[in-house]
mmCIF file of C-alpha atoms in Angstrom:
data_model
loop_
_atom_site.group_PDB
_atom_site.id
_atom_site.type_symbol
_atom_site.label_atom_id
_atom_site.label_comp_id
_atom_site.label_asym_id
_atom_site.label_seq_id
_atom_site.Cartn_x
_atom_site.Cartn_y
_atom_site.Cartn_z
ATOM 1 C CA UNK A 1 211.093 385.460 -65.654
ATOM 2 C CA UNK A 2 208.825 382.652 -64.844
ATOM 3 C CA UNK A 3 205.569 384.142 -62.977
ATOM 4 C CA UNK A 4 205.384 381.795 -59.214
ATOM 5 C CA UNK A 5 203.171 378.841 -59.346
ATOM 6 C CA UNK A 6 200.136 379.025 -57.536
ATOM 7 C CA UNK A 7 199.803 376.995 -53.973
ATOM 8 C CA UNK A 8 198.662 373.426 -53.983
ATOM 9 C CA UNK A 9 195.681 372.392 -52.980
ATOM 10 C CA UNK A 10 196.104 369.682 -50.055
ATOM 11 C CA UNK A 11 195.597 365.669 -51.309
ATOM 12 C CA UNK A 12 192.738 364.755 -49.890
ATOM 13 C CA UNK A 13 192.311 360.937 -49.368
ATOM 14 C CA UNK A 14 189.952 359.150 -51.994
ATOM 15 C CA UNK A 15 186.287 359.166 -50.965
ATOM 16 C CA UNK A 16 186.968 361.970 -48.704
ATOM 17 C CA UNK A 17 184.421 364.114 -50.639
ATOM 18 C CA UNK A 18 182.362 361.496 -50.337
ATOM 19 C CA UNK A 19 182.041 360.945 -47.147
ATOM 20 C CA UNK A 20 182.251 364.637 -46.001
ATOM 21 C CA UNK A 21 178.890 365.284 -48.429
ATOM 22 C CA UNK A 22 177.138 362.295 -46.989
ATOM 23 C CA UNK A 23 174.320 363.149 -45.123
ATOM 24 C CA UNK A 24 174.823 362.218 -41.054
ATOM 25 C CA UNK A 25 172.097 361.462 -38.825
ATOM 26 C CA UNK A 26 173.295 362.332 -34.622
ATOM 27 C CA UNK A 27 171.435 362.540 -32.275
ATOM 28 C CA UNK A 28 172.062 365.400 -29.944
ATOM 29 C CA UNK A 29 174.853 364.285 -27.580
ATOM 30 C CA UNK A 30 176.177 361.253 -29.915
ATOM 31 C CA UNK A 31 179.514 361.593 -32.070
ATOM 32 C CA UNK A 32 178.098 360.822 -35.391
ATOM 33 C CA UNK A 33 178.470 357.230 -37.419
ATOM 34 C CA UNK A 34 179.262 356.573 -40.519
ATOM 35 C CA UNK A 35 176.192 354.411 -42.551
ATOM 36 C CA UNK A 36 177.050 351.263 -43.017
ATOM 37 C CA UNK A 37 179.725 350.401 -40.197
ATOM 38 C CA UNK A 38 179.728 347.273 -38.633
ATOM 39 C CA UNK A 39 178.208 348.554 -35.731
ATOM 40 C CA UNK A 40 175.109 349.234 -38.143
ATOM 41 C CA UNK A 41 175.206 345.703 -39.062
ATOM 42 C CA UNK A 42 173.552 343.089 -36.474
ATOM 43 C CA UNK A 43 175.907 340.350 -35.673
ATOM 44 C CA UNK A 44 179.352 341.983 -36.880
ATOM 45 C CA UNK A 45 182.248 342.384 -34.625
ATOM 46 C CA UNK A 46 183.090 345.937 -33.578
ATOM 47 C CA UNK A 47 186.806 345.994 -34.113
ATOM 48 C CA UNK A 48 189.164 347.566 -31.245
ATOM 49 C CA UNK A 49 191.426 350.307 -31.711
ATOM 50 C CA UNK A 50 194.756 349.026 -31.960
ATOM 51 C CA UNK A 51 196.113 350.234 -28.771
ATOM 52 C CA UNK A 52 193.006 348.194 -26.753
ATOM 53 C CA UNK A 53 193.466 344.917 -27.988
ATOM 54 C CA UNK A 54 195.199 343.103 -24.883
ATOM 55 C CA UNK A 55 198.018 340.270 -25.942
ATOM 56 C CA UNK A 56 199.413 337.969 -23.613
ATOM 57 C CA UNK A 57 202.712 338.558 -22.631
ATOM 58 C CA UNK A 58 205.656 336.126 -23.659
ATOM 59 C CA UNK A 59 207.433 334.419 -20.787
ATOM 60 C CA UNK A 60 210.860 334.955 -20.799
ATOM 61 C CA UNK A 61 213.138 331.992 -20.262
ATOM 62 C CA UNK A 62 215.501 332.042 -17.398
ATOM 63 C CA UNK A 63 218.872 332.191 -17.468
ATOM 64 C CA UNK A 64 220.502 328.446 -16.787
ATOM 65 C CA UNK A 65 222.316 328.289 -13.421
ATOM 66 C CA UNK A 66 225.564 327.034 -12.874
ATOM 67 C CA UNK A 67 228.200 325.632 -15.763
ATOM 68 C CA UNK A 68 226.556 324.123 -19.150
ATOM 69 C CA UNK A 69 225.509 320.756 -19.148
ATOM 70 C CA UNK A 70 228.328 318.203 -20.874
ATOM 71 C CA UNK A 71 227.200 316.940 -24.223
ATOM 72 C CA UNK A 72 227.353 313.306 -25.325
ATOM 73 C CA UNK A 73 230.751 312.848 -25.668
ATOM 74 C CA UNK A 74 232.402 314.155 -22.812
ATOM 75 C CA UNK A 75 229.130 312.024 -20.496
ATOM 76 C CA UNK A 76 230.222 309.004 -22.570
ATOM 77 C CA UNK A 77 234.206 309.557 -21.497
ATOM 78 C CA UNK A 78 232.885 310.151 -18.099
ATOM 79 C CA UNK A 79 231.103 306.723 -17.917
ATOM 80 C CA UNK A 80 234.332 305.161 -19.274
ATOM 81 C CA UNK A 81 236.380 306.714 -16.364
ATOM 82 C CA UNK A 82 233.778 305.852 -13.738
ATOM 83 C CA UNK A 83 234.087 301.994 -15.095
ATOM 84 C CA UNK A 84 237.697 302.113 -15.151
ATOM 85 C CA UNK A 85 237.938 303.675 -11.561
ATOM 86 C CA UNK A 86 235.190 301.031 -10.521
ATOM 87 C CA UNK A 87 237.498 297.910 -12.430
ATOM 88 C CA UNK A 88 240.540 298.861 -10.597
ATOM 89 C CA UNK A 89 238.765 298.905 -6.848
ATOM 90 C CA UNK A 90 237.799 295.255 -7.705
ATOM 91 C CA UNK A 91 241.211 294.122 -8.305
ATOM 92 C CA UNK A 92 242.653 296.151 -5.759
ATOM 93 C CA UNK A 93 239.923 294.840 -3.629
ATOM 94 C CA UNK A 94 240.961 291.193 -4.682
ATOM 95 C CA UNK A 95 244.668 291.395 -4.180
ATOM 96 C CA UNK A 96 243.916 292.626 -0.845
ATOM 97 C CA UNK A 97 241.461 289.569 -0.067
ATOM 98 C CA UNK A 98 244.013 287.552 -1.283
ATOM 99 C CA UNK A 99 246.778 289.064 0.601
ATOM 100 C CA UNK A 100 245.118 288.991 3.769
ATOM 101 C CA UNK A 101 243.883 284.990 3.013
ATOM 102 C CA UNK A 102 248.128 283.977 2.654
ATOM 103 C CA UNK A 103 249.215 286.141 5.826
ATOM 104 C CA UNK A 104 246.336 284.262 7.417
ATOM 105 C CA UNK A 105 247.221 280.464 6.110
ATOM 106 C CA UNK A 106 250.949 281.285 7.030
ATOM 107 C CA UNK A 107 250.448 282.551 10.347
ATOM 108 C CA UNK A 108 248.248 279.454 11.245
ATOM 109 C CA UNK A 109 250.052 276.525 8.676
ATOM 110 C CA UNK A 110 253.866 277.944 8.458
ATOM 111 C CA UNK A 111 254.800 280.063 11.126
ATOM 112 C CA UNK A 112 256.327 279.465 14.383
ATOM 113 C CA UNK A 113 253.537 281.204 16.273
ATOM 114 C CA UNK A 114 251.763 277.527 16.691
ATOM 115 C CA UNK A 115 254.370 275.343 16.602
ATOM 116 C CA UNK A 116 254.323 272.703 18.835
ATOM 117 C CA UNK A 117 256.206 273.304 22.079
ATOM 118 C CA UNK A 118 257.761 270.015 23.970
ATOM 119 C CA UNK A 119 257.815 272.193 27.055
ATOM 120 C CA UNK A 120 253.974 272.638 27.251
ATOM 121 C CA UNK A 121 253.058 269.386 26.900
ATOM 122 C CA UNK A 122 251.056 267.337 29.735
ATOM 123 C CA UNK A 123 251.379 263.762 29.865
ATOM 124 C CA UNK A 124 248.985 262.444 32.594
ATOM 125 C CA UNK A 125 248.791 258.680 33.665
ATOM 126 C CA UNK A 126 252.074 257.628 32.739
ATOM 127 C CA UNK A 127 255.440 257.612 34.591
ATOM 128 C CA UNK A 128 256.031 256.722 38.066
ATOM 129 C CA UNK A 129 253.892 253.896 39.938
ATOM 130 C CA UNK A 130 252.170 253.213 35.861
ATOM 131 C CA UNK A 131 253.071 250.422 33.965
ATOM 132 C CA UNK A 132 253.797 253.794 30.983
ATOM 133 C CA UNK A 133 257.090 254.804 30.987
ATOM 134 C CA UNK A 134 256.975 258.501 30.257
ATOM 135 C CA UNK A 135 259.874 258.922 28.040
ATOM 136 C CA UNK A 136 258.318 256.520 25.720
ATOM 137 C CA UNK A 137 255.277 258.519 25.820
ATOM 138 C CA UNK A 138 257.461 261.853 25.698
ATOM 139 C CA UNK A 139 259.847 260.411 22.382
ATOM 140 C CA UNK A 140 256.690 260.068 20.056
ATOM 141 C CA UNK A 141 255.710 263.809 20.633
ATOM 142 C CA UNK A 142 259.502 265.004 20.408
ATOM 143 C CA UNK A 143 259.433 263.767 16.511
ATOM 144 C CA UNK A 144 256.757 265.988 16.426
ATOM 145 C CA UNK A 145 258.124 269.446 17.918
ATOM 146 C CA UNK A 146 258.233 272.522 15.685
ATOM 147 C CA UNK A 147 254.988 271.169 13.933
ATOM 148 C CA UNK A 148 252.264 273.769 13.840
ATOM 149 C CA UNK A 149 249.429 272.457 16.057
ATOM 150 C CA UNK A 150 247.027 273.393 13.139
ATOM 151 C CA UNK A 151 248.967 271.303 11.475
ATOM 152 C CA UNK A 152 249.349 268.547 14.154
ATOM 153 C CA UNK A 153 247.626 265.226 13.274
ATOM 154 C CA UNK A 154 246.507 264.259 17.042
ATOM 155 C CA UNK A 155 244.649 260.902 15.638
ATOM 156 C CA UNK A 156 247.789 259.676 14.512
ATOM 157 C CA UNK A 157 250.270 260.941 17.837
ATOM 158 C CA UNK A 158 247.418 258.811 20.101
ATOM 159 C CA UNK A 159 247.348 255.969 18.013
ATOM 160 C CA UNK A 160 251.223 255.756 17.756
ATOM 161 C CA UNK A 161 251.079 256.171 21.762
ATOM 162 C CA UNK A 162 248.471 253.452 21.814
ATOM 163 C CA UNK A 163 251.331 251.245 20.403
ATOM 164 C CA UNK A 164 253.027 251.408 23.518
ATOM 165 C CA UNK A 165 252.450 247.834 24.462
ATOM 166 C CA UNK A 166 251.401 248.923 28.045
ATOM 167 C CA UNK A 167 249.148 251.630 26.696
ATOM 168 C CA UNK A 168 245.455 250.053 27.058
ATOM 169 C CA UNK A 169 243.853 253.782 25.596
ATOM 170 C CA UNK A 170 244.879 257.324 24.630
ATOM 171 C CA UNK A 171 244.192 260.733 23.387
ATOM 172 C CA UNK A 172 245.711 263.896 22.340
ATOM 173 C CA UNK A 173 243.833 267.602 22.735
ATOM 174 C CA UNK A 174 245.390 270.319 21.412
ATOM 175 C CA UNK A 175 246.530 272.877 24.237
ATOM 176 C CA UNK A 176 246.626 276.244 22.292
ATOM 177 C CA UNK A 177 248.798 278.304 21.304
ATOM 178 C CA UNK A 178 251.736 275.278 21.598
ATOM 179 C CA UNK A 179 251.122 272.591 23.739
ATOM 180 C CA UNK A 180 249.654 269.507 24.099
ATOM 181 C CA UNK A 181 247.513 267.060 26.473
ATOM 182 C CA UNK A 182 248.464 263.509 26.285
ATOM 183 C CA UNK A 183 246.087 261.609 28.560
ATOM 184 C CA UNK A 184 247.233 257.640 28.987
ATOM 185 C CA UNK A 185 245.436 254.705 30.164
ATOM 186 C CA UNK A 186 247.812 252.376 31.469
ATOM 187 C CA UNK A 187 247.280 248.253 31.405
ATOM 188 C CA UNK A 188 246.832 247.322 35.194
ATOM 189 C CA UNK A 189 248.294 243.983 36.029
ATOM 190 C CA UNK A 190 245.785 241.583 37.636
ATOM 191 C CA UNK A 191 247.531 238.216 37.471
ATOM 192 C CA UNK A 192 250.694 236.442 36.844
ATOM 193 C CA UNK A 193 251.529 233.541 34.923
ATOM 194 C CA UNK A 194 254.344 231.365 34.908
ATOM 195 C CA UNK A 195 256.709 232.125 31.658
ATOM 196 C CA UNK A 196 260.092 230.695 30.770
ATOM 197 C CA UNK A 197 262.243 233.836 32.701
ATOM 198 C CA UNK A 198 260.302 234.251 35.772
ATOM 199 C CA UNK A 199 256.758 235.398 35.861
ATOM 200 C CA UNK A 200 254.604 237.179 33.394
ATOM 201 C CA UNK A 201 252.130 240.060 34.484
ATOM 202 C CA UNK A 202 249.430 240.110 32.944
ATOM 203 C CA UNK A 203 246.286 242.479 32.843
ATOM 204 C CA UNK A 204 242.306 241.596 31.847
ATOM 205 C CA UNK A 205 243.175 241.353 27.957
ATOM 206 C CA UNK A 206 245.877 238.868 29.087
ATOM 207 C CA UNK A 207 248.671 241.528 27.742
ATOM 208 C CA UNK A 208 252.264 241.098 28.977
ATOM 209 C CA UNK A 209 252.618 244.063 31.040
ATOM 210 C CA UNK A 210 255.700 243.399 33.044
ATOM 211 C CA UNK A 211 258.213 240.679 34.538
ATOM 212 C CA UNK A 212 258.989 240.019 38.077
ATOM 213 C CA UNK A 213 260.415 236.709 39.507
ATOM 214 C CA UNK A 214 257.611 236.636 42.380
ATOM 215 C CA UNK A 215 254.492 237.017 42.240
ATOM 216 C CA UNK A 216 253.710 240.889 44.021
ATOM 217 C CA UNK A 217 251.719 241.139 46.649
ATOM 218 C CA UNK A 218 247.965 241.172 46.339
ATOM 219 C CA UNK A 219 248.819 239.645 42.733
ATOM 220 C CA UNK A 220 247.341 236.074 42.018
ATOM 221 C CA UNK A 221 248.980 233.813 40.258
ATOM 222 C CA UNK A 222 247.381 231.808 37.571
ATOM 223 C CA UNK A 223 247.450 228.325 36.475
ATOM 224 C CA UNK A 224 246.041 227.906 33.533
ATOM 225 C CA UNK A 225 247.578 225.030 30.711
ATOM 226 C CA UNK A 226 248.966 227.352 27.848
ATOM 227 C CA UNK A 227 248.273 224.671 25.380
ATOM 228 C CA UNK A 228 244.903 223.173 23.754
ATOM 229 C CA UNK A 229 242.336 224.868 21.960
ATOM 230 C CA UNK A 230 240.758 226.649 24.515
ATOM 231 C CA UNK A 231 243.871 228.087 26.483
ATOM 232 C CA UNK A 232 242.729 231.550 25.370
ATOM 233 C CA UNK A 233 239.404 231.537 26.012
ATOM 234 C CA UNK A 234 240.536 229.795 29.373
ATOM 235 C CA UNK A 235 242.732 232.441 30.412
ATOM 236 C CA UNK A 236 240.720 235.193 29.217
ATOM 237 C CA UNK A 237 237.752 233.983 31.586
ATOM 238 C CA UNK A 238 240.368 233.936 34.344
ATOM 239 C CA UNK A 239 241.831 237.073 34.094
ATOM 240 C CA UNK A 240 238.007 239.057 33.671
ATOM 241 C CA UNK A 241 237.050 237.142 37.092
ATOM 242 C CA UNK A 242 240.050 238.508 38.607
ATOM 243 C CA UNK A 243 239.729 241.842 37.331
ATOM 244 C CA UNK A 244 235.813 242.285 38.830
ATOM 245 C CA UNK A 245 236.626 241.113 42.231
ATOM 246 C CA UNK A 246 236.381 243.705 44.668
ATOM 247 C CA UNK A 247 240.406 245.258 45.593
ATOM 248 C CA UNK A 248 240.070 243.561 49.038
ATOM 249 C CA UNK A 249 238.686 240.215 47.856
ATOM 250 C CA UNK A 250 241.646 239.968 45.257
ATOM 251 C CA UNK A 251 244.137 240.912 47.451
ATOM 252 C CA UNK A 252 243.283 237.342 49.643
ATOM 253 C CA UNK A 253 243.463 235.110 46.246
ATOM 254 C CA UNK A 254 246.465 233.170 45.480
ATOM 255 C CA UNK A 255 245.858 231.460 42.785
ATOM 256 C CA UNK A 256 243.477 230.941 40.283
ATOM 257 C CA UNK A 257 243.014 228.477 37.782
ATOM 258 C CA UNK A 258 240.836 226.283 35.619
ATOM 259 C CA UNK A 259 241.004 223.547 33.113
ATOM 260 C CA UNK A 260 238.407 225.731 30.537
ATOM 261 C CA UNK A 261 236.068 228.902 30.786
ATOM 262 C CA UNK A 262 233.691 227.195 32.965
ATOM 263 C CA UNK A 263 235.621 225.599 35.897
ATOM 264 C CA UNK A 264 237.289 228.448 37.589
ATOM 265 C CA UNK A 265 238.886 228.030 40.505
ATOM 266 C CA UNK A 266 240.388 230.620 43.266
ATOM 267 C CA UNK A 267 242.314 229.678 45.787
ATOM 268 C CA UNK A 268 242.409 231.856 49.058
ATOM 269 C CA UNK A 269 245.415 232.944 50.953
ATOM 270 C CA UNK A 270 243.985 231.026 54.308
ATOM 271 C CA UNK A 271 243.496 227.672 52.276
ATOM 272 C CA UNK A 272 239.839 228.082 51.423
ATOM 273 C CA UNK A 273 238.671 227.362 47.707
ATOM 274 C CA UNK A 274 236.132 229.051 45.996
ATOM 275 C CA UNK A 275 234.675 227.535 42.902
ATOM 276 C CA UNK A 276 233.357 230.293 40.590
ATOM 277 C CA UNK A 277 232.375 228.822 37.538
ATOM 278 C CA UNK A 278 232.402 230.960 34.878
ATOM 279 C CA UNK A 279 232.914 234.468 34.806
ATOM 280 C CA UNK A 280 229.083 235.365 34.238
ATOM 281 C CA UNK A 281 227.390 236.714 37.474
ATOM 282 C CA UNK A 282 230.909 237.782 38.915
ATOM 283 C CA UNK A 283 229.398 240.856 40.837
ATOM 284 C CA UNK A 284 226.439 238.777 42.052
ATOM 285 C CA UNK A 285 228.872 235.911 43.149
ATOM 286 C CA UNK A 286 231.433 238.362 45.231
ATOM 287 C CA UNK A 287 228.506 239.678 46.756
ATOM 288 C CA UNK A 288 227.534 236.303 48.027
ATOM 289 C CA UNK A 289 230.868 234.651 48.897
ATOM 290 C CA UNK A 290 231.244 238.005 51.203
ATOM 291 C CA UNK A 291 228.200 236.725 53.207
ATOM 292 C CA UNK A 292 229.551 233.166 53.073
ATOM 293 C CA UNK A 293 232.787 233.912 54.308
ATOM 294 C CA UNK A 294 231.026 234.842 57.709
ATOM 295 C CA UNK A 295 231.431 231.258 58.178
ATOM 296 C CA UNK A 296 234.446 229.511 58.326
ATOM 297 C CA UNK A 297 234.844 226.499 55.651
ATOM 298 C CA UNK A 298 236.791 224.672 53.050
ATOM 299 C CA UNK A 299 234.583 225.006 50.039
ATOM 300 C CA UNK A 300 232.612 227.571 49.206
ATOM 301 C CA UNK A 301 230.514 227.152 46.226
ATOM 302 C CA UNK A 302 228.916 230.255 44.361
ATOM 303 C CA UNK A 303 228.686 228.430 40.571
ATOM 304 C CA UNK A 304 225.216 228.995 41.048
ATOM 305 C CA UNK A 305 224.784 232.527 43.168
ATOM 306 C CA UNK A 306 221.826 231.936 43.960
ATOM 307 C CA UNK A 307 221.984 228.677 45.397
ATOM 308 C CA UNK A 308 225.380 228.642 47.127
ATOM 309 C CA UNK A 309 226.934 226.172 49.263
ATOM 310 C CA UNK A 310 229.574 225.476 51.970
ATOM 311 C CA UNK A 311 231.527 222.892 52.516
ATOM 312 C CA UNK A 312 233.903 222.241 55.448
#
């Protein structure tokens, strides 16, 4: 048999002997310090135990809220959708525009909601006790009926109405939803004028207005030569004095005449002549033969109003 080992000695750490046979210096009350630690040393750093050295702590990151974020691709689809979405409200958008633009343009070009209505239209100054027989007036809008009044070219109704010879002016206002205003002028007879069937009436532009086979009452007639190079002028001068002479004044001439524009001549129902002149000065001169005719004469003068004379 094997005799048993002797115990080991402990390992002691190297230097251990060392440092347990170098001489310490304490001072009474001091844990002793081993020569030559930094604390010895002027200027070293004393090093901290381990467990004293303080370290900052790390900041945790929070948790993200809510769903991830989308990555690049699916935010790139996303735009695409959002401009395809955004394409089709613009044409959408456009066809309604447009939609709403036709139903317009019908309603006021096409339909019958505006077309013209020949039982709303007024036709004032023509007819009965005018020289403007209605009907005529009345046929030109009839080719017209059904027409949409946006449509409705009034310039052209009032200058076809204006064709009427006995039409001296007109005009056409629209009269919504369907109807019309016609508003006629008449020509007013102021003289007549001897013509191969009878008489001729004639108003202050020396237009035909009507026939009659004696002269009306309170209508002068005129004697004027038809012929020459003047007769126009002539007659036109005639027919402007008779049209300024006060109603009561013209209702006393008979006749009235003159060789040219300057030598007019009317002819009162009691006998008495009145030389005019010409037809300048026609209010001034009525004015002053109505103060002559205070006094009874043959002749009265006005040529010159303002040096009149009386003859008997």
């Amino acid at each position: 048999m094997r005799p048993p080992a002797a115990p080991r000695q402990p390992r002691r750490e190297p230097g251990a002997d060392e440092a347990a046979a170098a001489p310490t210096s304490e001072r009474p009350g001091q844990p002793g310090r081993r020569p030559g630690t930094p604390a010895e040393r002027p200027g070293a750093q004393v090093e901290q135990p381990e467990e004293r050295r303080r370290w900052l702590p790390v900041r945790a990151q929070p948790a993200p809220d809510g769903p991830p974020r989308p990555g690049f691709l699916e935010r790139l689809a996303e735009r695409a959708r959002a401009q395809r979405r955004l394409a089709w409200r613009k044409v959408l958008l456009a066809a309604g525009i447009l939609v709403a633009v036709g139903a317009v343009a019908w309603a006021l070009l096409a339909s019958p909601l505006l077309a013209l209505d020949v039982a709303e239209v007024t036709v004032t100054g023509a007819g009965e006790g005018t020289t403007v027989p209605e009907a005529e007036v009345m046929a030109l809008v009839e080719e017209r009926a059904g027409t949409p009044l946006t449509r409705l070219d009034t310039g052209g109704l009032a200058e076809d109405v204006r064709a009427i010879t006995t039409v001296r002016s007109a005009s056409v206002t629209r009269d919504w939803p369907r109807g019309l205003t016609v508003d006629v002028e008449a020509r007013v007879p102021v003289a007549a004028a001897t013509a191969e069937e009878g008489l001729a009436l004639l108003d202050v532009d020396g237009v035909v207005v009507g026939t009659a086979q004696e002269p009306p009452e309170g209508l002068p007639h005129v004697t004027v030569p038809l012929s020459g190079e003047r007769a126009g002028q002539t007659l036109g001068a005639v027919l402007t004095v008779l049209a300024e002479l006060p109603p009561d004044l013209r209702a006393e001439v008979a006749t009235a005449g003159a060789v040219n524009p300057a030598s007019i001549t009317l002819h009162l129902v009691n006998g008495a002549e009145v030389l005019w002149g010409g037809p300048e000065e026609s209010e001034l001169k009525a004015a002053v033969l109505a103060v002559l005719r205070e006094r009874e004469a043959a002749v009265y003068d006005v040529t010159v109003p303002r040096a009149p004379t009386i003859s008997s």
